[in-house]
Amino acid sequence: QVQLVESGGGLVQPGGSLRLSCAASGRTFSLYVMGWFRQAPGKEREFVASISRGAGTTYYEDSVKGRFTISRDNAKSTVYLQMNSLKPEDTSVYFCAADTERVRYEVRAAAYDYWGQGTQVTVSS
């Protein structure tokens, strides 16, 4: 019974930055591994980043390493994705997701139990 709501998407020029937020309902947010995924038109959903329950471990897809940063504020039940040096290839709908069973990180979409509705990110000049 977890609801996830993403926000912060929009249109940005190549090289620009955006920060996505995902707010979760309930009082057990700190027990979830959180992840960000993205899906472009005609493409399958792909992993972007994941963060452990206590925020001590993060894991990124290779193409976003050094550009994106995942973080969480358990007191606010919110996970963030800071996106810098954005490229046109980053254009996608971005989804946040919650994994109720694991502790560190998770790259498999099938392992996540709850999903947000997505927020559009468009990188174009």
PDB file of C-alpha atoms in Angstrom:
ATOM      1  CA  GLN A   1       0.000   0.000   0.000  1.00  0.00           C
ATOM      2  CA  VAL A   2       2.689   2.433  -1.091  1.00  0.00           C
ATOM      3  CA  GLN A   3       2.032   5.333  -3.427  1.00  0.00           C
ATOM      4  CA  LEU A   4       4.946   6.964  -5.249  1.00  0.00           C
ATOM      5  CA  VAL A   5       4.639  10.333  -6.996  1.00  0.00           C
ATOM      6  CA  GLU A   6       7.431  11.700  -9.201  1.00  0.00           C
ATOM      7  CA  SER A   7       7.942  15.376  -9.987  1.00  0.00           C
ATOM      8  CA  GLY A   8      10.585  17.688 -11.436  1.00  0.00           C
ATOM      9  CA  GLY A   9      10.622  16.624 -15.065  1.00  0.00           C
ATOM     10  CA  GLY A  10      10.533  19.029 -17.967  1.00  0.00           C
ATOM     11  CA  LEU A  11      12.324  20.356 -21.027  1.00  0.00           C
ATOM     12  CA  VAL A  12      16.020  21.161 -20.727  1.00  0.00           C
ATOM     13  CA  GLN A  13      18.804  21.946 -23.199  1.00  0.00           C
ATOM     14  CA  PRO A  14      21.760  19.590 -23.641  1.00  0.00           C
ATOM     15  CA  GLY A  15      24.262  20.164 -20.851  1.00  0.00           C
ATOM     16  CA  GLY A  16      21.588  21.361 -18.462  1.00  0.00           C
ATOM     17  CA  SER A  17      20.401  19.959 -15.146  1.00  0.00           C
ATOM     18  CA  LEU A  18      17.214  18.729 -13.527  1.00  0.00           C
ATOM     19  CA  ARG A  19      16.395  17.273 -10.129  1.00  0.00           C
ATOM     20  CA  LEU A  20      13.655  14.675  -9.951  1.00  0.00           C
ATOM     21  CA  SER A  21      11.815  13.962  -6.710  1.00  0.00           C
ATOM     22  CA  CYS A  22       9.749  10.961  -5.685  1.00  0.00           C
ATOM     23  CA  ALA A  23       7.526  11.278  -2.629  1.00  0.00           C
ATOM     24  CA  ALA A  24       6.292   8.103  -0.939  1.00  0.00           C
ATOM     25  CA  SER A  25       3.257   7.551   1.231  1.00  0.00           C
ATOM     26  CA  GLY A  26       3.326   5.616   4.486  1.00  0.00           C
ATOM     27  CA  ARG A  27       5.745   5.451   7.406  1.00  0.00           C
ATOM     28  CA  THR A  28       8.017   2.596   6.269  1.00  0.00           C
ATOM     29  CA  PHE A  29      10.012   4.411   3.566  1.00  0.00           C
ATOM     30  CA  SER A  30      13.318   3.753   5.342  1.00  0.00           C
ATOM     31  CA  LEU A  31      12.784  -0.006   4.911  1.00  0.00           C
ATOM     32  CA  TYR A  32      12.786   0.177   1.100  1.00  0.00           C
ATOM     33  CA  VAL A  33      15.545   0.029  -1.446  1.00  0.00           C
ATOM     34  CA  MET A  34      14.656   2.741  -3.958  1.00  0.00           C
ATOM     35  CA  GLY A  35      15.373   2.845  -7.663  1.00  0.00           C
ATOM     36  CA  TRP A  36      14.989   5.025 -10.730  1.00  0.00           C
ATOM     37  CA  PHE A  37      14.168   3.584 -14.148  1.00  0.00           C
ATOM     38  CA  ARG A  38      13.442   5.182 -17.507  1.00  0.00           C
ATOM     39  CA  GLN A  39      11.543   4.234 -20.637  1.00  0.00           C
ATOM     40  CA  ALA A  40      11.804   5.930 -24.029  1.00  0.00           C
ATOM     41  CA  PRO A  41       9.237   5.515 -26.835  1.00  0.00           C
ATOM     42  CA  GLY A  42       9.499   2.064 -28.380  1.00  0.00           C
ATOM     43  CA  LYS A  43      12.080   0.938 -25.819  1.00  0.00           C
ATOM     44  CA  GLU A  44      11.980  -1.352 -22.813  1.00  0.00           C
ATOM     45  CA  ARG A  45      12.204   0.001 -19.295  1.00  0.00           C
ATOM     46  CA  GLU A  46      15.841   0.298 -18.224  1.00  0.00           C
ATOM     47  CA  PHE A  47      17.636   0.683 -14.910  1.00  0.00           C
ATOM     48  CA  VAL A  48      19.147   4.064 -14.018  1.00  0.00           C
ATOM     49  CA  ALA A  49      20.118   4.126 -10.326  1.00  0.00           C
ATOM     50  CA  SER A  50      19.412   2.508  -6.963  1.00  0.00           C
ATOM     51  CA  ILE A  51      20.057   3.434  -3.331  1.00  0.00           C
ATOM     52  CA  SER A  52      20.142   1.303  -0.185  1.00  0.00           C
ATOM     53  CA  ARG A  53      17.822   1.642   2.798  1.00  0.00           C
ATOM     54  CA  GLY A  54      20.298   3.695   4.821  1.00  0.00           C
ATOM     55  CA  ALA A  55      21.675   5.620   1.803  1.00  0.00           C
ATOM     56  CA  GLY A  56      25.143   4.154   2.311  1.00  0.00           C
ATOM     57  CA  THR A  57      25.257   2.333  -1.029  1.00  0.00           C
ATOM     58  CA  THR A  58      24.389   3.581  -4.507  1.00  0.00           C
ATOM     59  CA  TYR A  59      24.603   1.896  -7.889  1.00  0.00           C
ATOM     60  CA  TYR A  60      24.330   3.412 -11.379  1.00  0.00           C
ATOM     61  CA  GLU A  61      23.916   2.341 -14.964  1.00  0.00           C
ATOM     62  CA  ASP A  62      27.211   2.963 -16.768  1.00  0.00           C
ATOM     63  CA  SER A  63      25.961   5.711 -19.083  1.00  0.00           C
ATOM     64  CA  VAL A  64      24.925   7.984 -16.192  1.00  0.00           C
ATOM     65  CA  LYS A  65      27.903   7.496 -13.859  1.00  0.00           C
ATOM     66  CA  GLY A  66      29.500  10.820 -12.995  1.00  0.00           C
ATOM     67  CA  ARG A  67      26.451  12.748 -14.233  1.00  0.00           C
ATOM     68  CA  PHE A  68      23.532  11.517 -12.106  1.00  0.00           C
ATOM     69  CA  THR A  69      23.313  11.269  -8.315  1.00  0.00           C
ATOM     70  CA  ILE A  70      20.647   9.368  -6.400  1.00  0.00           C
ATOM     71  CA  SER A  71      19.948  10.387  -2.808  1.00  0.00           C
ATOM     72  CA  ARG A  72      17.223  10.006  -0.203  1.00  0.00           C
ATOM     73  CA  ASP A  73      15.790  11.830   2.779  1.00  0.00           C
ATOM     74  CA  ASN A  74      14.103   9.235   4.957  1.00  0.00           C
ATOM     75  CA  ALA A  75      12.649  11.890   7.254  1.00  0.00           C
ATOM     76  CA  LYS A  76      10.745  13.273   4.257  1.00  0.00           C
ATOM     77  CA  SER A  77      10.055   9.876   2.645  1.00  0.00           C
ATOM     78  CA  THR A  78      11.566  11.215  -0.572  1.00  0.00           C
ATOM     79  CA  VAL A  79      14.148   9.956  -3.050  1.00  0.00           C
ATOM     80  CA  TYR A  80      15.891  12.282  -5.520  1.00  0.00           C
ATOM     81  CA  LEU A  81      17.719  11.984  -8.813  1.00  0.00           C
ATOM     82  CA  GLN A  82      20.033  14.899  -9.570  1.00  0.00           C
ATOM     83  CA  MET A  83      20.783  14.892 -13.300  1.00  0.00           C
ATOM     84  CA  ASN A  84      23.658  17.003 -14.625  1.00  0.00           C
ATOM     85  CA  SER A  85      25.256  17.285 -18.071  1.00  0.00           C
ATOM     86  CA  LEU A  86      22.082  16.001 -19.659  1.00  0.00           C
ATOM     87  CA  LYS A  87      22.216  14.530 -23.149  1.00  0.00           C
ATOM     88  CA  PRO A  88      19.485  14.003 -25.763  1.00  0.00           C
ATOM     89  CA  GLU A  89      19.888  10.267 -25.148  1.00  0.00           C
ATOM     90  CA  ASP A  90      18.574  10.828 -21.601  1.00  0.00           C
ATOM     91  CA  THR A  91      15.135  11.769 -22.957  1.00  0.00           C
ATOM     92  CA  SER A  92      12.644   9.357 -21.377  1.00  0.00           C
ATOM     93  CA  VAL A  93       9.830   8.997 -18.925  1.00  0.00           C
ATOM     94  CA  TYR A  94      11.494   8.486 -15.542  1.00  0.00           C
ATOM     95  CA  PHE A  95       9.919   6.227 -12.914  1.00  0.00           C
ATOM     96  CA  CYS A  96      10.767   5.702  -9.270  1.00  0.00           C
ATOM     97  CA  ALA A  97      10.225   2.332  -7.626  1.00  0.00           C
ATOM     98  CA  ALA A  98      10.351   0.726  -4.180  1.00  0.00           C
ATOM     99  CA  ASP A  99      11.748  -2.718  -3.292  1.00  0.00           C
ATOM    100  CA  THR A 100      10.421  -3.927   0.055  1.00  0.00           C
ATOM    101  CA  GLU A 101      12.686  -6.985   0.440  1.00  0.00           C
ATOM    102  CA  ARG A 102      16.308  -6.082  -0.278  1.00  0.00           C
ATOM    103  CA  VAL A 103      18.747  -3.895   1.676  1.00  0.00           C
ATOM    104  CA  ARG A 104      21.526  -2.553  -0.585  1.00  0.00           C
ATOM    105  CA  TYR A 105      20.573  -2.059  -4.243  1.00  0.00           C
ATOM    106  CA  GLU A 106      18.587  -3.738  -6.997  1.00  0.00           C
ATOM    107  CA  VAL A 107      18.904  -3.431 -10.783  1.00  0.00           C
ATOM    108  CA  ARG A 108      16.065  -5.779 -11.794  1.00  0.00           C
ATOM    109  CA  ALA A 109      12.756  -4.093 -12.534  1.00  0.00           C
ATOM    110  CA  ALA A 110      10.905  -7.298 -11.681  1.00  0.00           C
ATOM    111  CA  ALA A 111      12.206  -7.138  -8.113  1.00  0.00           C
ATOM    112  CA  TYR A 112      10.491  -3.829  -7.340  1.00  0.00           C
ATOM    113  CA  ASP A 113       7.075  -3.909  -5.712  1.00  0.00           C
ATOM    114  CA  TYR A 114       5.726  -0.373  -6.181  1.00  0.00           C
ATOM    115  CA  TRP A 115       5.998   2.143  -9.020  1.00  0.00           C
ATOM    116  CA  GLY A 116       5.205   5.785  -9.597  1.00  0.00           C
ATOM    117  CA  GLN A 117       3.352   7.153 -12.608  1.00  0.00           C
ATOM    118  CA  GLY A 118       6.442   8.644 -14.231  1.00  0.00           C
ATOM    119  CA  THR A 119       7.648  12.124 -15.129  1.00  0.00           C
ATOM    120  CA  GLN A 120       8.761  13.215 -18.608  1.00  0.00           C
ATOM    121  CA  VAL A 121      12.313  14.436 -19.159  1.00  0.00           C
ATOM    122  CA  THR A 122      13.089  15.898 -22.582  1.00  0.00           C
ATOM    123  CA  VAL A 123      16.616  17.006 -23.488  1.00  0.00           C
ATOM    124  CA  SER A 124      16.589  19.024 -26.694  1.00  0.00           C
ATOM    125  CA  SER A 125      17.892  22.241 -28.198  1.00  0.00           C
TER     126      SER A 125
END
